[in-house]
mmCIF file of C-alpha atoms in Angstrom:
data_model
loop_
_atom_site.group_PDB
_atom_site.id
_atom_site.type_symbol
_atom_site.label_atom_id
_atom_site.label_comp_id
_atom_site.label_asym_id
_atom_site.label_seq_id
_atom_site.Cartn_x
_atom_site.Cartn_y
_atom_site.Cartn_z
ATOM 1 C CA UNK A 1 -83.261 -23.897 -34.119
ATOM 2 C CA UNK A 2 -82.395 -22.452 -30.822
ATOM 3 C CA UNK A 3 -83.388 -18.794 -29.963
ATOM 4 C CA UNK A 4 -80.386 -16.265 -29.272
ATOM 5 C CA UNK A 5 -80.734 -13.460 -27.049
ATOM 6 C CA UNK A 6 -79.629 -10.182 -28.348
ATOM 7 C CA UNK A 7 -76.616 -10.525 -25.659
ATOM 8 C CA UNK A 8 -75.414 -13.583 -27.328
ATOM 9 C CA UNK A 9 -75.801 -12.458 -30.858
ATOM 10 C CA UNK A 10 -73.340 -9.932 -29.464
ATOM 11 C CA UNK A 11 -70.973 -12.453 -27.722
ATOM 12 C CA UNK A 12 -70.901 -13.881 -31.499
ATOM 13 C CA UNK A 13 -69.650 -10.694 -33.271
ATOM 14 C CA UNK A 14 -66.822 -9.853 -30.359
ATOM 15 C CA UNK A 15 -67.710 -6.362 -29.854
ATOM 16 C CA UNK A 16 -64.651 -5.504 -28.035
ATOM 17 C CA UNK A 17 -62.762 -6.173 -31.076
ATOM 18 C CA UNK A 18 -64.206 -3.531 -32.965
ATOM 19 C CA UNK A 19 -61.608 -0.495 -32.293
ATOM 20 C CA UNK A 20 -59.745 -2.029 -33.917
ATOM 21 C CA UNK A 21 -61.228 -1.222 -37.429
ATOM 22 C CA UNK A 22 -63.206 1.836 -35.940
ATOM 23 C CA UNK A 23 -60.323 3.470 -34.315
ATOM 24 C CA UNK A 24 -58.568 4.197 -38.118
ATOM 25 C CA UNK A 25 -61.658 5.621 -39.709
ATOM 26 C CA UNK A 26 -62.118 7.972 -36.597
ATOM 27 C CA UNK A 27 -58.192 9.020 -35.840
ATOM 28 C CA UNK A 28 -57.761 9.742 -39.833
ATOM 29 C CA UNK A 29 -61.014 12.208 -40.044
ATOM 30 C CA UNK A 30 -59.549 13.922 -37.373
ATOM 31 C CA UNK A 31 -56.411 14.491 -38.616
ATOM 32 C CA UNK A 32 -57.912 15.486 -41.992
ATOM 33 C CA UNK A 33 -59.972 17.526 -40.371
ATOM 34 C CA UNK A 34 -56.737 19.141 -38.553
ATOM 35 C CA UNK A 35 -55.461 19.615 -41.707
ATOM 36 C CA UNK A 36 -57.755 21.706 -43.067
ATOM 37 C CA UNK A 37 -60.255 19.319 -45.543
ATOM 38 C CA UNK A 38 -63.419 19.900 -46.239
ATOM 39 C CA UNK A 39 -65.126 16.473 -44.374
ATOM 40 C CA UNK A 40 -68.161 15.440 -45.309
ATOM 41 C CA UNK A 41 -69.139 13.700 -42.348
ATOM 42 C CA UNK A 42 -72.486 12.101 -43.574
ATOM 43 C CA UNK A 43 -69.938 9.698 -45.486
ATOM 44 C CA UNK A 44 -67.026 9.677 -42.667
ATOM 45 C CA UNK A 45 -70.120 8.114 -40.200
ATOM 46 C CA UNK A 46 -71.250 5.393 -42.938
ATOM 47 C CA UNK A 47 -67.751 4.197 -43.855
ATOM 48 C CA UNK A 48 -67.235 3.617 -39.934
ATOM 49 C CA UNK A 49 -70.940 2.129 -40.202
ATOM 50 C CA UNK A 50 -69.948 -0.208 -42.723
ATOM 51 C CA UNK A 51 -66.605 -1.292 -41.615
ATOM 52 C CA UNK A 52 -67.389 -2.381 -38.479
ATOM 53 C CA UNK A 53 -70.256 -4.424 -39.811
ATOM 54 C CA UNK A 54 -67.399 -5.859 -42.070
ATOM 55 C CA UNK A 55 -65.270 -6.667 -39.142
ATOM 56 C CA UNK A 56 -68.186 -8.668 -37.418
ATOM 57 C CA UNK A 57 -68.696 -10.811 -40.511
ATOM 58 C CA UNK A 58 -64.774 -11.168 -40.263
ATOM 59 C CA UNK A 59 -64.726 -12.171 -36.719
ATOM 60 C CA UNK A 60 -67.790 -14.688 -37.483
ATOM 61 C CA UNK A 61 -66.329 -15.846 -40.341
ATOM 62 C CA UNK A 62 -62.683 -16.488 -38.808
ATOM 63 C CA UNK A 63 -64.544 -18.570 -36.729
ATOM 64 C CA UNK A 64 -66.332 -20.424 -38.581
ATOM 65 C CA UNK A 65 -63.516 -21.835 -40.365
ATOM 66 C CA UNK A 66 -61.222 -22.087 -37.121
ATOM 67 C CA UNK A 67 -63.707 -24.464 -35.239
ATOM 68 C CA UNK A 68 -63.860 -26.565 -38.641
ATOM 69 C CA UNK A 69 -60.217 -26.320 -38.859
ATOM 70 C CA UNK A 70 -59.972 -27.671 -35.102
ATOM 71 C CA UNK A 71 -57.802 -24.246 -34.172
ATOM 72 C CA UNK A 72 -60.618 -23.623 -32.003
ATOM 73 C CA UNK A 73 -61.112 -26.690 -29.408
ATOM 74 C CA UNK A 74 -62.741 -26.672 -25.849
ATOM 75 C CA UNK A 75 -59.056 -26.548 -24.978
ATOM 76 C CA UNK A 76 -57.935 -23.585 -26.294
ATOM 77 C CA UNK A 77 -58.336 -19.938 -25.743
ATOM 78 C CA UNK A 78 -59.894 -19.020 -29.132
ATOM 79 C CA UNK A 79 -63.723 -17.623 -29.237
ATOM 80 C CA UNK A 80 -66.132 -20.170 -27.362
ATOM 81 C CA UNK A 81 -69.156 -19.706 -29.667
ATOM 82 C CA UNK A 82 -69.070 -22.851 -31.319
ATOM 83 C CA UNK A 83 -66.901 -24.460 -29.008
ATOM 84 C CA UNK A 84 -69.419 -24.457 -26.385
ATOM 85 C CA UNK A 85 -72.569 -25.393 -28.478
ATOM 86 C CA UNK A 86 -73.822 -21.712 -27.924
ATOM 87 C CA UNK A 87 -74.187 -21.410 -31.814
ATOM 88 C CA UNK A 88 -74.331 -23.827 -34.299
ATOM 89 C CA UNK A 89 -71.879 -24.143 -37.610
ATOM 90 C CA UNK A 90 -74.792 -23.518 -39.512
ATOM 91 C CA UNK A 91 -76.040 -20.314 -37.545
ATOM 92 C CA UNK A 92 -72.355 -18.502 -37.526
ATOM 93 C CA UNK A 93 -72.300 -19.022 -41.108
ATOM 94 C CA UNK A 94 -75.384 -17.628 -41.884
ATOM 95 C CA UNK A 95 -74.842 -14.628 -39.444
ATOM 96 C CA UNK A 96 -71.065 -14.090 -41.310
ATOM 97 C CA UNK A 97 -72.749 -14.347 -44.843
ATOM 98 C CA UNK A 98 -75.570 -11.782 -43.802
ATOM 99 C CA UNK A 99 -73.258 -9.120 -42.241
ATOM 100 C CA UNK A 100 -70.787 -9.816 -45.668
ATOM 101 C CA UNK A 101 -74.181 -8.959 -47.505
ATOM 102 C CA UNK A 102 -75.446 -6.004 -45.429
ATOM 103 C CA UNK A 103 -71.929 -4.292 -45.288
ATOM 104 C CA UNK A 104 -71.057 -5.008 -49.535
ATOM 105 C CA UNK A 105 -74.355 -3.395 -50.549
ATOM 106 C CA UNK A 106 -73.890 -0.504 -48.433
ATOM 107 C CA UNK A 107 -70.163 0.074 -49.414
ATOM 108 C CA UNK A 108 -71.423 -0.345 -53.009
ATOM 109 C CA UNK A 109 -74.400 2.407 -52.334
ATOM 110 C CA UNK A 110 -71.335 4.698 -50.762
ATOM 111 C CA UNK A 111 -69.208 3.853 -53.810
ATOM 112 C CA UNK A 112 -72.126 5.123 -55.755
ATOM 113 C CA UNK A 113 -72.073 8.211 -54.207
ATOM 114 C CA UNK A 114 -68.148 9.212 -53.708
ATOM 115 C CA UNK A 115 -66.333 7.433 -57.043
ATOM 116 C CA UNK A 116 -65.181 4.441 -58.597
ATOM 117 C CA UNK A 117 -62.294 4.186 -56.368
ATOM 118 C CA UNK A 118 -63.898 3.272 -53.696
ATOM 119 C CA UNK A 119 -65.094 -0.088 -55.296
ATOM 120 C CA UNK A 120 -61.369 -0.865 -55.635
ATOM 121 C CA UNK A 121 -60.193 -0.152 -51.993
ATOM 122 C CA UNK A 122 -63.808 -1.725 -50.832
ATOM 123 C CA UNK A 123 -63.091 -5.095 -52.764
ATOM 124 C CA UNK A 124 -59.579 -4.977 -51.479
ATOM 125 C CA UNK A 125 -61.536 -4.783 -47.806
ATOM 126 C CA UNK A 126 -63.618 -7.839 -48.864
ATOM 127 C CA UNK A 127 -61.099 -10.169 -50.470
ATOM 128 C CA UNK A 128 -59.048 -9.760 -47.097
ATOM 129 C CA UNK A 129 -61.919 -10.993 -45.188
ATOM 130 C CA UNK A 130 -63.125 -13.543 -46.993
ATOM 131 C CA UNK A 131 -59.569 -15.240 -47.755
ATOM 132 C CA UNK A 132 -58.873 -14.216 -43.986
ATOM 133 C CA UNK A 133 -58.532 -17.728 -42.420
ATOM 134 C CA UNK A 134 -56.653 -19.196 -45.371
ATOM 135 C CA UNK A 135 -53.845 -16.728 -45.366
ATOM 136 C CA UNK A 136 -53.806 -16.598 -41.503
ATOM 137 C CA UNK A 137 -53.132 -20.738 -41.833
ATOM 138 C CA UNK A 138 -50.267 -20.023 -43.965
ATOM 139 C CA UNK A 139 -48.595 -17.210 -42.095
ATOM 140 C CA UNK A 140 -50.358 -14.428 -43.707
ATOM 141 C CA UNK A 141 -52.400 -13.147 -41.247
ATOM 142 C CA UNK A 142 -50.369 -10.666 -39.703
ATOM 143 C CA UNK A 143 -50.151 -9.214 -43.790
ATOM 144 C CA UNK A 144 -53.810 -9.262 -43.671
ATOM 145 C CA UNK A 145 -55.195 -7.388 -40.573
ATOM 146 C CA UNK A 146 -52.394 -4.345 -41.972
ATOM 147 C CA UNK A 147 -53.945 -3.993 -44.774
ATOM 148 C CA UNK A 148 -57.870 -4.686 -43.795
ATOM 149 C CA UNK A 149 -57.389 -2.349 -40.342
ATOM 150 C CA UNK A 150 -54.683 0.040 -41.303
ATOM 151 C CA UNK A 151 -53.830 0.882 -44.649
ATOM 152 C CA UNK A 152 -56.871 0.488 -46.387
ATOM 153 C CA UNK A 153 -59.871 1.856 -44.149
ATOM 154 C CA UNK A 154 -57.525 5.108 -43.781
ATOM 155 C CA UNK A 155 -57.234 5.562 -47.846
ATOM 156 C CA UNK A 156 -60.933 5.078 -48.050
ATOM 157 C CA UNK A 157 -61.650 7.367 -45.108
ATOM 158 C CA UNK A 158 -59.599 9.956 -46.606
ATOM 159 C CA UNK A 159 -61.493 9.512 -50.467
ATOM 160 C CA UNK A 160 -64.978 9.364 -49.092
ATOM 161 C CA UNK A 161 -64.563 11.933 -46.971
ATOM 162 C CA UNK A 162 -62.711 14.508 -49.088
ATOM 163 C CA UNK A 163 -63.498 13.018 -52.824
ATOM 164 C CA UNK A 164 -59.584 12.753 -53.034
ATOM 165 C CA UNK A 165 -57.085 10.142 -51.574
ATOM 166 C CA UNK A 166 -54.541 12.307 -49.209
ATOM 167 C CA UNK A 167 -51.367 9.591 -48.678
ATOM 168 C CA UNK A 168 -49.889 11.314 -45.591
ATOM 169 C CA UNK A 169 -53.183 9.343 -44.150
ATOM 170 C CA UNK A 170 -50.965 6.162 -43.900
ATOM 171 C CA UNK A 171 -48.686 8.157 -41.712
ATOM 172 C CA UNK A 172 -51.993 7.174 -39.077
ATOM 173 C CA UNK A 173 -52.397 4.217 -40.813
ATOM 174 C CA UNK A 174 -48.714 2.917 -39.275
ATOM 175 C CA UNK A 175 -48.946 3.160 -35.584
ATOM 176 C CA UNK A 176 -52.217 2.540 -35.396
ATOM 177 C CA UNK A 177 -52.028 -0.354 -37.333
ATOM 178 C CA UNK A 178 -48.941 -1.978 -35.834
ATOM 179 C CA UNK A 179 -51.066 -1.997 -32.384
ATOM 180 C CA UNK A 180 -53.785 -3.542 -34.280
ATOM 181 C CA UNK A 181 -51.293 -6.105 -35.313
ATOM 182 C CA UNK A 182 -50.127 -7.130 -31.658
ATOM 183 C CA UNK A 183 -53.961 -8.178 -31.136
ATOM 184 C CA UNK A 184 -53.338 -10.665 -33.338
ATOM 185 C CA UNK A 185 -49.745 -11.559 -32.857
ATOM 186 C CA UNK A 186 -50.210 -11.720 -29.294
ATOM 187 C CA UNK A 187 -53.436 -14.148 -29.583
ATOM 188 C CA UNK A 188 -50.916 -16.177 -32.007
ATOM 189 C CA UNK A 189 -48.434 -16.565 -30.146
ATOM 190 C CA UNK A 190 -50.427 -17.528 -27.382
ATOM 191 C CA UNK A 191 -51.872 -20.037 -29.433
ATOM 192 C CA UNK A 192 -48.607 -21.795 -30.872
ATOM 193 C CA UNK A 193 -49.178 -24.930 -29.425
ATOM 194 C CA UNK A 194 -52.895 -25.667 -30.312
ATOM 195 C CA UNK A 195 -52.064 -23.893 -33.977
ATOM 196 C CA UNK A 196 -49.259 -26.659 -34.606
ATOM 197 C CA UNK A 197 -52.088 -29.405 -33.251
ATOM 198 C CA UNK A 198 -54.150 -27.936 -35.760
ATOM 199 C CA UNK A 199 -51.915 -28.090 -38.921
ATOM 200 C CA UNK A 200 -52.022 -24.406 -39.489
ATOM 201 C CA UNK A 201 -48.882 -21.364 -39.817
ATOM 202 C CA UNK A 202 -48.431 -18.266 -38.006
ATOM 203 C CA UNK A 203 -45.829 -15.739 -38.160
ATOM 204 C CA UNK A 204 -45.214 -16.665 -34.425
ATOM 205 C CA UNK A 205 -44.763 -20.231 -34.974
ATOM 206 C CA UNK A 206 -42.068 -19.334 -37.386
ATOM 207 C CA UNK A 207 -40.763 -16.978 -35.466
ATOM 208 C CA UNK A 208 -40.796 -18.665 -31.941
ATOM 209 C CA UNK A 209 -41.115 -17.721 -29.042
ATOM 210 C CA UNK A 210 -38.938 -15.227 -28.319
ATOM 211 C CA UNK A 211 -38.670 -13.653 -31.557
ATOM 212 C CA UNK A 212 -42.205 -13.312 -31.350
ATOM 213 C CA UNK A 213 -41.952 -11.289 -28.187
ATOM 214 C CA UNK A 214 -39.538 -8.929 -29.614
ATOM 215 C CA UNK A 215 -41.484 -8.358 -32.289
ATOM 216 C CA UNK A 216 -45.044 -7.650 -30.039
ATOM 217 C CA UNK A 217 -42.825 -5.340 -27.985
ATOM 218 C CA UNK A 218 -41.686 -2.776 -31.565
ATOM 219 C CA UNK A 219 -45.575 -3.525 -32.725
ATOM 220 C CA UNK A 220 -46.721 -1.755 -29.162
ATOM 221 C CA UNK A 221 -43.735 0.664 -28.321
ATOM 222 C CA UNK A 222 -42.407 1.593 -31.916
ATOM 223 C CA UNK A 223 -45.851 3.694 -32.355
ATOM 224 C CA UNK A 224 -44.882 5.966 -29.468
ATOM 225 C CA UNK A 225 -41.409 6.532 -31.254
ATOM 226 C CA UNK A 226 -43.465 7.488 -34.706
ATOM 227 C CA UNK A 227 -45.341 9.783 -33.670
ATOM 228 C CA UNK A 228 -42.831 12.177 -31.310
ATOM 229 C CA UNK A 229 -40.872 11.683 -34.507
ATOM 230 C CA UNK A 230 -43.591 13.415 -36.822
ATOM 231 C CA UNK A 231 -44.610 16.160 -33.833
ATOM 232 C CA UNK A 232 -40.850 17.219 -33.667
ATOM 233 C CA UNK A 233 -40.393 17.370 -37.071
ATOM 234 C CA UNK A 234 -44.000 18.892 -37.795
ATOM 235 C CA UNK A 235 -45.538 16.993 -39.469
ATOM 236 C CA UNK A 236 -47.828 16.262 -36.460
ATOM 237 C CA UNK A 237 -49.198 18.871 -34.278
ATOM 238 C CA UNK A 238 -47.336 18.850 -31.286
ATOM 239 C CA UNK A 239 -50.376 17.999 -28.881
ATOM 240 C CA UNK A 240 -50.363 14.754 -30.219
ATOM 241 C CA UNK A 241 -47.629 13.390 -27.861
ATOM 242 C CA UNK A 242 -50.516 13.260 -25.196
ATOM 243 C CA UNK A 243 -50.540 9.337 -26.655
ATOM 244 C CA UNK A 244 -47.504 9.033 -24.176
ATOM 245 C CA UNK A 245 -49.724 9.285 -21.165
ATOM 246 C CA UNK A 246 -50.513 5.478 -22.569
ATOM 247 C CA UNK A 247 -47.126 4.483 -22.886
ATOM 248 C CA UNK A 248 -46.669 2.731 -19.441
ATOM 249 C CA UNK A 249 -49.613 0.857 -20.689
ATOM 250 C CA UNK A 250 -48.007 -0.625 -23.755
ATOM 251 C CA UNK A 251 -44.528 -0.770 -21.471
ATOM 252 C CA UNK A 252 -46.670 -3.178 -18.780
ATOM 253 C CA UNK A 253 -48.113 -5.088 -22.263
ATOM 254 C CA UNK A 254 -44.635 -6.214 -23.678
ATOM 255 C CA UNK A 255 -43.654 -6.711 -20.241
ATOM 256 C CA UNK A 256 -46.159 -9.645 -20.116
ATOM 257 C CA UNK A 257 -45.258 -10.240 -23.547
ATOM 258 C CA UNK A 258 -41.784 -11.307 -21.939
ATOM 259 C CA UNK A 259 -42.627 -12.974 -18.666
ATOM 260 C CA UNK A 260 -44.354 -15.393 -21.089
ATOM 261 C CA UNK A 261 -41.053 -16.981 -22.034
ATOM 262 C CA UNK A 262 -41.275 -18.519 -18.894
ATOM 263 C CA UNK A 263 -44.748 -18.395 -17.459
ATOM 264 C CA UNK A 264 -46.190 -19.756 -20.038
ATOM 265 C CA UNK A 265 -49.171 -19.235 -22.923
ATOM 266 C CA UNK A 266 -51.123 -18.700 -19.878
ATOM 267 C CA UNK A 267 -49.365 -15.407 -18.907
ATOM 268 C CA UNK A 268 -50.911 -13.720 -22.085
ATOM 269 C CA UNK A 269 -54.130 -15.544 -21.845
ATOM 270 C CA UNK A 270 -55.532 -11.850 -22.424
ATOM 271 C CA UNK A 271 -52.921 -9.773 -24.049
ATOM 272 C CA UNK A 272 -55.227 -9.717 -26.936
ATOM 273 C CA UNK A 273 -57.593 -7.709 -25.189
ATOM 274 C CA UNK A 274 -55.435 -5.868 -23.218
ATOM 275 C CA UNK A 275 -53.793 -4.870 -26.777
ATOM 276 C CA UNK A 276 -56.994 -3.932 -27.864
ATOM 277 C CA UNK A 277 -57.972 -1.312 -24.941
ATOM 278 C CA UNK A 278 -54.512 -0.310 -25.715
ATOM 279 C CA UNK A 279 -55.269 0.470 -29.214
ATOM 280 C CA UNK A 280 -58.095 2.299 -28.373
ATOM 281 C CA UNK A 281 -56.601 4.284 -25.577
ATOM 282 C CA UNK A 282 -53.985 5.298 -27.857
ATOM 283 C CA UNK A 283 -56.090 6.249 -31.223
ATOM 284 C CA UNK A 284 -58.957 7.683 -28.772
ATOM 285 C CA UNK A 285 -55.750 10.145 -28.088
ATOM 286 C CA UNK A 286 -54.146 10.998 -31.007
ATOM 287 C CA UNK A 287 -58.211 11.845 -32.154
ATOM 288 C CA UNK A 288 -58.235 14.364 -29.180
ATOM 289 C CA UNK A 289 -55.099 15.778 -29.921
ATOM 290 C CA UNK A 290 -56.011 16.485 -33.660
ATOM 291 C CA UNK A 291 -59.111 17.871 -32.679
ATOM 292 C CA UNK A 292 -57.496 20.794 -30.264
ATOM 293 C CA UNK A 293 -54.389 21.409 -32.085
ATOM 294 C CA UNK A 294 -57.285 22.593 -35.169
ATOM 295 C CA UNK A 295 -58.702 25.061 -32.728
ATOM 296 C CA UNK A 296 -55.607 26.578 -30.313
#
């Protein structure tokens, strides 16, 4: 068996990815924290811990099953682990499986810990990993990375950090999320023609092409609409429209969203990761903004 360098190991996991499970933890202690809860941040730091290790197996094991599948091909844009003989089927499966291990027992030590609960929002998180590629091949996917990188990690955040589950943590859970989502939509609709080669569903092959743009565009502007909602109204603090210093970012990211109706798949070659600096930019923000607005 070859020898990987740490670097590649890395390459393997797509690290840059990983905002967009961090991100929610982070953004929704800080705005519990604005709000007055008692954190215990010993637990906030292992649930992020643990559910980025989560999203590596997920990454690992998407891809796994996607070079099986033939979605990923030497022809397409999709991760180039396998496709370029840098790992072997056997090796990313082994990696996936290890990571699912390492990340289970330590959610079930936290569980342990904080409450029952947590097993039930934790199995939720593992379910939606594991049945990951089969719901993305049937349209799901978009359903999937909602609930795995929005709605659930900010519940759990919120009971593991406070010992109760505080719902007004989905109003983070929204925006943040629907960015997350364009990662994924904008990599699928990239991918529509290799994806219909390959047998699979997406919501953007349904969709098509232009529908598909429209809807990337109200998954990367809509957030900025949310939130200066909730600061008018109050039930943000009012430094949190510092996100809009990153709105000509998202603006520029739908705009190549749109000259991709007739550029081309190659025109959003790297929306994905452009969505995902975006995502980070943006929750990196409304984290700084909670964090003030507690002490002015």
């Amino acid at each position: 068996m070859k020898k990987h360098s740490f670097g590649e190991w890395m390459i393997a996991v797509r690290p840059w990815s990983f905002p967009a499970s961090a991100m929610p933890v982070i953004t929704s202690i800080t705005y519990l924290f604005w709000k007055g809860a008692e954190i215990n941040w010993i637990f906030g730091l292992w649930a992020l811990v643990n559910i980025v290790i989560f999203h590596a197996a997920g990454n690992t094991w998407s891809d796994y099953f996607d070079f099986r599948k033939k979605v990923d091909a030497e022809d397409t844009f999709g991760a180039k682990t396998l496709t370029t003989g840098m790992f072997t089927e056997k090796e990313i499966f082994r990696l996936s499986l290890s990571l699912t291990v390492v990340a289970t027992v330590a959610g079930l030590a936290l569980m342990a810990l904080t409450g029952l609960p947590l097993l039930w929002i934790g199995l939720g998180g593992v379910l939606c990993t594991l049945l990951y590629p089969m719901l993305k091949y049937n349209a799901l996917g978009d359903l999937v990375i909602l609930m795995a990188y929005a709605f659930l990690p900010t519940i759990g955040t919120s009971f593991v950090t406070t010992g109760a589950i505080d719902w007004s943590v989905l109003l983070i859970a929204l925006p943040v999320g629907l960015i997350t989502d364009g990662i994924l939509h904008s990599n699928n609709t990239r991918d529509t023609l290799t994806d219909r080669r390959a047998g699979i569903k997406t919501m953007a092959m349904g969709l098509g092409h232009k529908a598909s743009a429209i809807l990337y565009g109200f998954e990367v502007i809509f957030p900025y609409v949310w939130i200066g909602v909730l600061s008018i109204i109050g039930l943000m603090p009012i430094t949190t429209i510092v996100i809009f210093l990153t709105l000509a970012v998202a603006i520029g990211c739908a705009k190549t969203m749109m000259h991709s109706l007739e550029g081309g798949s190659g025109v959003i070659a790297d929306l994905d990761v452009r969505t995902a600096n975006l995502q980070l930019m943006f929750s990196a923000l409304l984290t700084v903004a909670f964090i003030v607005a507690k002490f002015i």
